[in-house]
Every structure is written in C-alpha cells, then in structure tokens.
Short mmCIF file of C-alpha atoms in Angstrom, two decimals:
data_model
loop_
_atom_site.label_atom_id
_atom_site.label_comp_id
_atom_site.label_asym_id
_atom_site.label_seq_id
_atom_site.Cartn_x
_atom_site.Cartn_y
_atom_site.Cartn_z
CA UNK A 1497 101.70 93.86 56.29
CA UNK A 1498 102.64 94.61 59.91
CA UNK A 1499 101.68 91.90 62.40
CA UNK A 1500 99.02 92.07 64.44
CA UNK A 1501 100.37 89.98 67.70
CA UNK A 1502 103.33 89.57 69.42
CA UNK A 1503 104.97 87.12 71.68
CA UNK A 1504 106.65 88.35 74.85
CA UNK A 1505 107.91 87.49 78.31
CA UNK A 1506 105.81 89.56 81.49
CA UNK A 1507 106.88 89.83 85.39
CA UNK A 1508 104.19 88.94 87.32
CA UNK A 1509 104.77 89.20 90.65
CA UNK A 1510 108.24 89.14 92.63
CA UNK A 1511 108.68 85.00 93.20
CA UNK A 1512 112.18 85.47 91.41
CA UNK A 1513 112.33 84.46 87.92
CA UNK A 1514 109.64 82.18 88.23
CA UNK A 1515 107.54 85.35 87.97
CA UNK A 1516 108.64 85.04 84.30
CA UNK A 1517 105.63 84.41 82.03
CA UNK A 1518 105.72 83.35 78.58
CA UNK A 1519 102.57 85.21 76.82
CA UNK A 1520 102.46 83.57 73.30
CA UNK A 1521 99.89 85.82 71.41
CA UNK A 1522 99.52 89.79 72.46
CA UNK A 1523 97.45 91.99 70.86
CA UNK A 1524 99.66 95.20 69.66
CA UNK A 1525 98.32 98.55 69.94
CA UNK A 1526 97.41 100.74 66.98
CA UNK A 1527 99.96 103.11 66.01
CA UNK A 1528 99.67 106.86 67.08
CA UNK A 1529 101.36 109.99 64.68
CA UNK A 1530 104.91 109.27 66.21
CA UNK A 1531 104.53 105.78 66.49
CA UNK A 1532 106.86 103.16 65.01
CA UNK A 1533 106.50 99.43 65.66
CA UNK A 1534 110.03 97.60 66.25
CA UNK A 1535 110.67 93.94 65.52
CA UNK A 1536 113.40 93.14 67.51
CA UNK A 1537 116.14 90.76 66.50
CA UNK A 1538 118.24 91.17 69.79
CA UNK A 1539 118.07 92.11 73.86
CA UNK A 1540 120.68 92.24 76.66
CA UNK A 1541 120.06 91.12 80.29
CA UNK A 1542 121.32 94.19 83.21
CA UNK A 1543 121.99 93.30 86.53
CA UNK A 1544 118.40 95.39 87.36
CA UNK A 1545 116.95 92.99 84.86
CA UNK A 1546 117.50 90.13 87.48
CA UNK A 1547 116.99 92.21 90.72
CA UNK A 1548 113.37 93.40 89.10
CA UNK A 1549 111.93 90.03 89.76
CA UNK A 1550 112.81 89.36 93.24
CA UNK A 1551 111.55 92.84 94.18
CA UNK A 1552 114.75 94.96 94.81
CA UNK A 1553 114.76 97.37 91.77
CA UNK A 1554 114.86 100.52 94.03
CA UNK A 1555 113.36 102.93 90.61
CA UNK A 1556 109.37 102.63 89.76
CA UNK A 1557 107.91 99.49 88.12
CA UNK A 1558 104.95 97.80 87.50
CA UNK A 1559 103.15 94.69 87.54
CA UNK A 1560 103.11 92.68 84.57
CA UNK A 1561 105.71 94.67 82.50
CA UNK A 1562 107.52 93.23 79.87
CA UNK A 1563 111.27 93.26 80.91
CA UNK A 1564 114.29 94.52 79.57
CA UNK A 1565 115.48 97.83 78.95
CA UNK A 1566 118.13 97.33 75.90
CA UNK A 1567 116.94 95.74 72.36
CA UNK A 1568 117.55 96.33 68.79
CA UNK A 1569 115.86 95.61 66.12
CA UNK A 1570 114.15 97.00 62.54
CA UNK A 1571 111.36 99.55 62.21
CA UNK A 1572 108.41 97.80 60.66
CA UNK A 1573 105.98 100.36 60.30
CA UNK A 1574 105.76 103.76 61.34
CA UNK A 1575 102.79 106.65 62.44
CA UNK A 1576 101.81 109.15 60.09
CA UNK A 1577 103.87 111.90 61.73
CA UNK A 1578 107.18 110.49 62.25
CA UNK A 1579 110.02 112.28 60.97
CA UNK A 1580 112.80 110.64 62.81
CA UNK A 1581 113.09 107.27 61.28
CA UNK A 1582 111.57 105.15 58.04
CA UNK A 1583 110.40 101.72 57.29
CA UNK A 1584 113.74 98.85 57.21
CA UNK A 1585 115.83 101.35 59.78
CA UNK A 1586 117.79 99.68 62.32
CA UNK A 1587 117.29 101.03 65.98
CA UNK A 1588 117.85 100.47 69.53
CA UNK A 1589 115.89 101.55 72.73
CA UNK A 1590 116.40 104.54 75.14
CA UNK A 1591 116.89 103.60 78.52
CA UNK A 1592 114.32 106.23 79.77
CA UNK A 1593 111.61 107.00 77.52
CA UNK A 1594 111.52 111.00 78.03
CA UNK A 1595 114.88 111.71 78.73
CA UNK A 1596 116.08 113.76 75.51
CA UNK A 1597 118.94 115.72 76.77
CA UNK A 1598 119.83 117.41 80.00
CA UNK A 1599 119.71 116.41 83.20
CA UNK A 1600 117.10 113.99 84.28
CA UNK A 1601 113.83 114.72 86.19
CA UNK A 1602 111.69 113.21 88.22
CA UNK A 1603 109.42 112.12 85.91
CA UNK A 1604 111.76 110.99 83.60
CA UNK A 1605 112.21 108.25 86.18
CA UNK A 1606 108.63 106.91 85.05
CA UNK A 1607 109.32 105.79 81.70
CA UNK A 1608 112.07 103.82 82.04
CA UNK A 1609 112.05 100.82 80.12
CA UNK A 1610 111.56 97.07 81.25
CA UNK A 1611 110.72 98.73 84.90
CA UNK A 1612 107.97 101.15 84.71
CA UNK A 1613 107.00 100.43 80.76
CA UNK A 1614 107.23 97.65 79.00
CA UNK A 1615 110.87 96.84 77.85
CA UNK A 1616 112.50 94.24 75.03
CA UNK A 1617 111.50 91.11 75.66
CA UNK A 1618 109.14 90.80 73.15
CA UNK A 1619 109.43 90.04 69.34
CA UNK A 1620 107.32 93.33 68.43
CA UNK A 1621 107.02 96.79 70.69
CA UNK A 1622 105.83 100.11 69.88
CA UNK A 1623 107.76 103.07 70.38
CA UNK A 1624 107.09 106.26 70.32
CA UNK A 1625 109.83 107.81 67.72
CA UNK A 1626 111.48 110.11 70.44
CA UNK A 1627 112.60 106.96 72.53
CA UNK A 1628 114.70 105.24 69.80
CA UNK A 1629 118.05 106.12 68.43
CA UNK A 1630 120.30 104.58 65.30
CA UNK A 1631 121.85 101.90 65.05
CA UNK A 1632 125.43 101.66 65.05
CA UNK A 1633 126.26 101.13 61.38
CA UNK A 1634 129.33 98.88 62.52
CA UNK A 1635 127.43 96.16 65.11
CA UNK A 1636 125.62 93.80 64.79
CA UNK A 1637 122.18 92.45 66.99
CA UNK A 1638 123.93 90.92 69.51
CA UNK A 1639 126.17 93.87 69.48
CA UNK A 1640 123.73 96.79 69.57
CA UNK A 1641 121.80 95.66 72.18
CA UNK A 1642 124.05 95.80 74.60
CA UNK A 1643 124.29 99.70 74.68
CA UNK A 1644 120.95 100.81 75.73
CA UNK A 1645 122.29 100.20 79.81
CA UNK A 1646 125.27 99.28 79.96
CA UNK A 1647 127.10 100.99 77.15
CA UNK A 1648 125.54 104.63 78.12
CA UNK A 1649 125.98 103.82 81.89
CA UNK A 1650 129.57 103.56 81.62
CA UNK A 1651 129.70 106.39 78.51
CA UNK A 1652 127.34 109.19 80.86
CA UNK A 1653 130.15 108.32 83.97
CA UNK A 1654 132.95 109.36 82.05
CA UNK A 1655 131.47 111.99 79.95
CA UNK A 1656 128.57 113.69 81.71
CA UNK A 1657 129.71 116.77 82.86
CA UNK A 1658 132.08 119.09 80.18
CA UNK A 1659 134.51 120.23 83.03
CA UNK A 1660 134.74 117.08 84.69
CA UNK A 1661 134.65 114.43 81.39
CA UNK A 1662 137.42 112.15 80.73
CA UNK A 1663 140.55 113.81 79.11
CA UNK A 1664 143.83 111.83 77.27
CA UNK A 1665 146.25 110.97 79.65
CA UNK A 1666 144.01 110.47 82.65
CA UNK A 1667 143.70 107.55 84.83
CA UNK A 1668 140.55 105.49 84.84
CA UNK A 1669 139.68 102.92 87.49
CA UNK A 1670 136.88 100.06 86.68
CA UNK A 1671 135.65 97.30 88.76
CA UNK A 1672 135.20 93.84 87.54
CA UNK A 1673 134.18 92.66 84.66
CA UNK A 1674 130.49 93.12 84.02
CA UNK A 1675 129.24 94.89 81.07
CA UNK A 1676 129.44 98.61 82.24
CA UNK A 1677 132.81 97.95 83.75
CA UNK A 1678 134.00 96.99 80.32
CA UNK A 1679 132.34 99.22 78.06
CA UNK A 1680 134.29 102.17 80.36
CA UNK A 1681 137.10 100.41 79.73
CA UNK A 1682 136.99 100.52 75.98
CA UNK A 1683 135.88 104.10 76.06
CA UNK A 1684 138.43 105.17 77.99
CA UNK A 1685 141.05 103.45 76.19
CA UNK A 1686 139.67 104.70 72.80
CA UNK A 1687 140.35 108.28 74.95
CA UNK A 1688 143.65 107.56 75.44
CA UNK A 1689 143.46 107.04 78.91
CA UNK A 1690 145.18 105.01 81.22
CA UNK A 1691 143.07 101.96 83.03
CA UNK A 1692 143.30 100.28 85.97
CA UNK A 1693 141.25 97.27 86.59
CA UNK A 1694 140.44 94.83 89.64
CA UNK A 1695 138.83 91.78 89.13
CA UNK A 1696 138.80 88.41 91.26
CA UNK A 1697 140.92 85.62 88.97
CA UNK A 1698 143.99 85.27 87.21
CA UNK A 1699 141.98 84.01 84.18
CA UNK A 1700 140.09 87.66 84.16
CA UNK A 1701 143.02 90.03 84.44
CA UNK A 1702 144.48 87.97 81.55
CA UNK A 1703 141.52 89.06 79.46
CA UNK A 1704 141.12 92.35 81.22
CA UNK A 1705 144.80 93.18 80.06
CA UNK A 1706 143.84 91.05 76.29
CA UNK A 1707 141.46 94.17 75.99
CA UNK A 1708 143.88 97.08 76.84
CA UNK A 1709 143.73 97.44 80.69
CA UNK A 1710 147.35 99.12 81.23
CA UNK A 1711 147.37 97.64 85.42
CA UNK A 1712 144.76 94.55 86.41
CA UNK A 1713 144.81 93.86 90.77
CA UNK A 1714 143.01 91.19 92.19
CA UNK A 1715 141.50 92.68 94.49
CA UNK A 1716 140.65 89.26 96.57
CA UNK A 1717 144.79 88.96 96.99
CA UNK A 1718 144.82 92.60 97.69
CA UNK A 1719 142.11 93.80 99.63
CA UNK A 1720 143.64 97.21 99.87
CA UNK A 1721 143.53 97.68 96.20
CA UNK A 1722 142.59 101.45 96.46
CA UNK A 1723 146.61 102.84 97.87
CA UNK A 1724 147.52 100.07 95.54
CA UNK A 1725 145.48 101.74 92.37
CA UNK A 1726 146.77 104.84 93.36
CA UNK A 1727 150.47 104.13 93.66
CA UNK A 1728 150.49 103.31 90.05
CA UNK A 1729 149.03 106.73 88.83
CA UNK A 1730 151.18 109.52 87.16
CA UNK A 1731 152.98 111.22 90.03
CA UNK A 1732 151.12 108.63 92.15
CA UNK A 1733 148.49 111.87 92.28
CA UNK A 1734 145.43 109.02 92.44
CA UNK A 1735 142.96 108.23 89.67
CA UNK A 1736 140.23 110.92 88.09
CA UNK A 1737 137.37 108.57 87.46
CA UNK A 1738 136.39 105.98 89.26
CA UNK A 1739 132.88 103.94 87.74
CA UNK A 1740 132.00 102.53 91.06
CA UNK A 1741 129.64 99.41 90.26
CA UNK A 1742 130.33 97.76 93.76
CA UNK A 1743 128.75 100.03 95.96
CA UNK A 1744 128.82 100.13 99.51
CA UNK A 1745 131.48 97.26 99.99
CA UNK A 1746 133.90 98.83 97.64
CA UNK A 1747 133.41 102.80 98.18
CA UNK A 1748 136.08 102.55 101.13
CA UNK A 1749 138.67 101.89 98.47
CA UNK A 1750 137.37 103.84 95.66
CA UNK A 1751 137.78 106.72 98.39
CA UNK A 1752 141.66 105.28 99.12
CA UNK A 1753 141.97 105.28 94.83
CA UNK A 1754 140.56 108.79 94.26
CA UNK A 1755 142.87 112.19 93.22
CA UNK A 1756 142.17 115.05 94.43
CA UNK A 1757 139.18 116.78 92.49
CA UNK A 1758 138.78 113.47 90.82
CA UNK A 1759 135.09 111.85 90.21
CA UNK A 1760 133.60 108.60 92.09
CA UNK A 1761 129.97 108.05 89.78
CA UNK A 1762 128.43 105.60 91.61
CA UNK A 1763 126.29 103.15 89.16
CA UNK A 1764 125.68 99.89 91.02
CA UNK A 1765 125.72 97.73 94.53
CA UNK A 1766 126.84 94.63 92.58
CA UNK A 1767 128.39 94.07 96.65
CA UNK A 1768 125.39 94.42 97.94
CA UNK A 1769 123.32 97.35 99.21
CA UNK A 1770 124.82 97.68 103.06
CA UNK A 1771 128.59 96.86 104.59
CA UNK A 1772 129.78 97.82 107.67
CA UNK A 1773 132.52 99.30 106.05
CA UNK A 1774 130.64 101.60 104.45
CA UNK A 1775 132.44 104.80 104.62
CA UNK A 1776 130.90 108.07 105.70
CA UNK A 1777 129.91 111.43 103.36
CA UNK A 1778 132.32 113.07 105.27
CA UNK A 1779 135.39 111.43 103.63
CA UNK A 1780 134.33 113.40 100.21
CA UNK A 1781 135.39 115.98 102.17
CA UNK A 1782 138.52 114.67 103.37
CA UNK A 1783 139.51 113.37 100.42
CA UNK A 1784 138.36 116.24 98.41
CA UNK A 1785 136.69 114.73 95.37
CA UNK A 1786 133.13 114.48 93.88
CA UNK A 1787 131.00 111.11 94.42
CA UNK A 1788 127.66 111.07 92.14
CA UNK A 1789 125.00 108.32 91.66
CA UNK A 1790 124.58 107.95 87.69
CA UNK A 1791 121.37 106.50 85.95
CA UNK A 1792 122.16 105.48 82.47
CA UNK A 1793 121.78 109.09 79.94
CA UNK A 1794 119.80 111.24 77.61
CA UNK A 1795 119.05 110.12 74.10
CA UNK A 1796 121.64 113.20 73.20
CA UNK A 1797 124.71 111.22 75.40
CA UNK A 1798 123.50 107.77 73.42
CA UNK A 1799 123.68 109.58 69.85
CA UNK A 1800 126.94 111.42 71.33
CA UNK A 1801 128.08 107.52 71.98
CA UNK A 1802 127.07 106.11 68.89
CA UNK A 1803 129.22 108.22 66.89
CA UNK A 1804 131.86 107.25 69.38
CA UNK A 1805 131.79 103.59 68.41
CA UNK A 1806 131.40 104.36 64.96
CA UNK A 1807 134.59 106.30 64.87
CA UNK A 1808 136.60 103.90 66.85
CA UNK A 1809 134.93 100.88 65.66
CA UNK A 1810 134.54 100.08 68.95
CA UNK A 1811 132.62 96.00 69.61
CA UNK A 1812 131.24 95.70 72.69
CA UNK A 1813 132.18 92.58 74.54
CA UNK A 1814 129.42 89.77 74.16
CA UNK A 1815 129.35 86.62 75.89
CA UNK A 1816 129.82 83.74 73.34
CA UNK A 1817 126.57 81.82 74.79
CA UNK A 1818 123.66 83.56 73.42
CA UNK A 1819 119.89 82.20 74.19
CA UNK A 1820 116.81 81.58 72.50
CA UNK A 1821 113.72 83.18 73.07
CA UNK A 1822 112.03 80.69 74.70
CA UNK A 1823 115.56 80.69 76.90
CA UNK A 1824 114.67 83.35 78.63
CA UNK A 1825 114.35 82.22 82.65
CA UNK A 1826 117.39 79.86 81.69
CA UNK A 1827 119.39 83.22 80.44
CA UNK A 1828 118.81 85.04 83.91
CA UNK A 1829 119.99 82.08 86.11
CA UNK A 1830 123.29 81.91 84.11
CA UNK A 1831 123.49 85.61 84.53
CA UNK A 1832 122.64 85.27 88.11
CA UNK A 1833 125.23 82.86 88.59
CA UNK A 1834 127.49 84.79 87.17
CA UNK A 1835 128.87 82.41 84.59
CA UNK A 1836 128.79 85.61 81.76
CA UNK A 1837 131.73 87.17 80.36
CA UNK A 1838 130.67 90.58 79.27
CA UNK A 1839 127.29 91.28 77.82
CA UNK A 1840 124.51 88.75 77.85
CA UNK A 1841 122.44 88.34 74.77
CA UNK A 1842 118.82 86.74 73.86
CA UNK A 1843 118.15 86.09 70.44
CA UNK A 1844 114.81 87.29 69.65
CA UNK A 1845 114.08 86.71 65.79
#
C-alpha cells in the first residue's frame, strides 16, 4: 500500500539555512490520471540550493517549498492514465517541470523544481509523469541524482544548439571543480575533445588531470589564464566552448580564452554577481564569438544525456561524504564551505 505521509525539509523564510525546517509527517496529495508518487532514495545539493535560502535565487520561488531540484528514486504508485512509467521504475526529476523540448518559455520558468515547486527533499513527492525521466541503467542513487542540474547544465552548454554543439577534436575550457564544471568535462572527453581546466590548488589539477583534463592552470598563480588557455589550443586559434560558471569575475578571461565564432554559455556567478572588471557586451563584438546564459534543459536534452552515459558508462563524480536525512542543514554548510569534491549527496531512504 502506498504511504499516506511523508517527511520533508521546507524553506521558510530567507534567515540562511536556519530557514530549514524539518516537517516530520505531511499529508500527500491524492494522485491525479498522470500522477506517479516517487520514493526517493537519493538528492544532490546545487549551488542555487544554498543561495535559495539567503534570498539570492534570481528565478521565481516560493515560501515554504520543499528544496532541491535533483532526486532519484522508485515509482511507488502511479495515476490511472500514465503511460510513461510503471510501478518499481527507477526515475529522476526534471529540472523544470514543463519544459519538454525546445527552447524554454517564460512560463516554463514557474515550475522549476525546489524554487517555485516543491523539489527532493522529501522521502515521498508526486510527480506528474511528464516531469520525470529514466534512470540511468548504469548509476546508482547517489549517482543519478546528481544529473537533474548539474549533469544537464553542463550537457545543454555543450550540446544545445546543432550548429554550434561540441564536435571531436575541439577545445573545451571548464572552470573549477564544482559539479557542472566536471560533468562538462567528462562529456567532452567522452566527445573526444580536448580540455582545459583552471582550478585554485595543486591537489585539484592533480585530480582534474586523474579524470582526463589534457592542460590544468591555476588560475590563482596565473591570473591571466585566458592568453594562457588559448596559447595551448590547436593552431593557438582559442577554445570553442567555454562553460562559464564564474561569472562576472571571470568573463574578462573567458573573453581572452575564446576562438573566433566560439561559444561562452554562461551558467553561474560562483565569483559573485558584480566585479569591476566586468567586461563590456561590446567585446562579443570584438572578439567575435557568441556569449549565452544557459538554464539547465528540456526533458528531450536529459533523455538525449542519459543515453550518453549509458553508452560511455560515464559515473558522475560524487563526493565520498554523503549525509543523512536528518543531515540536511549540516550538508549545506559543508557545501557552503566548500569542503565538496564534486557532487554532494543526501541519503534519503
């Protein structure tokens, strides 16, 4: 029989993760015709995950929303009318709710989870069937919940557009080593591209190379890491994609690092969301290349993905710590202080 409650974590109010609340016994909703009720085994914390609470999520959300946009877990019962999926099925969650294929809309800006509907955190969630997608038959929980974010972020920057998606034998740039950062690396390696890295440590390049980076700067010893990224290209032409997570304190050498016609998709402000450095639009022109903001993908990019990993038996990189449940103010503040490697995972049940 399919439960009746649910525990789950809410965001009430923006005090920082103290507006985390623990709500130990939630009614669930009755399933509709396209319904299908989820127990989830697994989520992954985003970097919006942790700006959400203090109030600086610039997308809609609500009060009192159950955080977290990625989980997987097992379909436990299902509407009437569903077609898509069957009792025991593993899924994971769509980013945005309504967005199917295509380009996104405007509205499909109002259903994205763990923002403006309730999201993962939870041990139970209903779904409606158009907002899941498969399971990866080679991950596991941890695994699989990585990609709802993170993993199509970095897949929809490389691959969005048919005439300007990644090819073999281009030159990829990434930035750091948070999740989307390294799940662009993997794809674009599995593309046979080259990659060029920067990260902050000696101990990070090390595993930056460990997981096929061909060039790794530090870009705190090299603060002009952009002529540098671009001196070891082919021809030293400059790089075709750049997945820009820094933001405004980074674009200035993203702009240095860029080939001509190549593609800047800005994803993040990991830097922060102002620097006086900040370049103008102007040098698009001057450089002559294409700079896009990217949020997440379509359900048809995640299925597109999925078969991706499958193929290249791809594992997304997952921190070893993984917390409970009940963990889950404790699992933002180590995310917040940046002491993750990779993807951060709760265990849910």
């Amino acid at each position: 029989m399919a439960p009746q409650t649910t525990k789950q974590w809410v965001i009430e109010g923006t005090n920082g993760f103290d507006s985390l609340k623990l709500q130990s016994s939630v009614e669930l909703p009755k399933l509709g015709g396209h319904d299908i009720l989820v127990n989830f085994h697994a989520a992954s914390l985003n970097y919006r995950d942790l700006i959400i609470p203090k109030g600086q999520y610039p997308f809609p959300t609500k009060d009192g929303v159950v955080p977290c946009s990625d989980g997987a877990g097992t379909v436990v019962a299902t509407g009437d009318r569903v077609i898509r999926f069957k009792t025991g099925d593993k899924v994971v969650t769509l980013f945005n709710q309504s967005h199917l294929a295509g380009s996104l809309t405007p509205p499909d800006l109002s259903t994205g989870l763990g923002g403006a509907l309730d999201g993962t955190l939870r041990q139970h969630g209903v779904f409606d069937e158009s907002g899941l997608v498969a399971m990866p038959n080679n991950l596991n929980w941890q695994e699989a919940s990585t990609l709802s974010c993170a993993g199509l972020t970095a897949w929809s920057a490389l691959y969005k557009f048919d005439s300007q998606s990644l090819r073999p034998g281009q030159t990829v740039l990434t930035q750091g080593t948070g999740g989307v950062s390294l799940f662009a690396l993997q794809f674009a390696k599995a593309a046979g591209a080259i990659v060029i890295s920067t990260t902050s440590s000696k101990e990070k390049e090390d595993v930056l190379k460990k997981h096929g980076a061909d060039h790794v700067i530090n870009y705190k010893s090299d603060p002009n890491w952009g002529e540098s990224a671009k001196k070891l290209t082919p021809g030293v032409l400059g790089v075709d994609h750049i997945v820009e997570v820094g933001g405004p304190t980074t674009m200035k050498q993203s702009l240095k690092a860029i080939k001509i016609d190549g593609v800047i998709t800005i994803i993040g402000f990991l830097g922060g969301a102002k620097s006086e450095e900040e370049p103008s639009f102007l040098e698009c022109l001057t450089n002559i290349c294409t700079v896009r903001g990217g949020l997440v993908g379509s359900r048809q990019e995640f299925e597109a993905m999925n078969r991706a990993i499958e193929a290249n038996n791809l594992k997304p990189l997952v921190d070893e710590k993984v917390f409970g449940f009940e963990e889950a103010k404790e699992a933002y503040q180590y995310m917040w202080d940046q002491k993750h490697f990779g993807k951060l995972t709760i265990k849910i049940d």
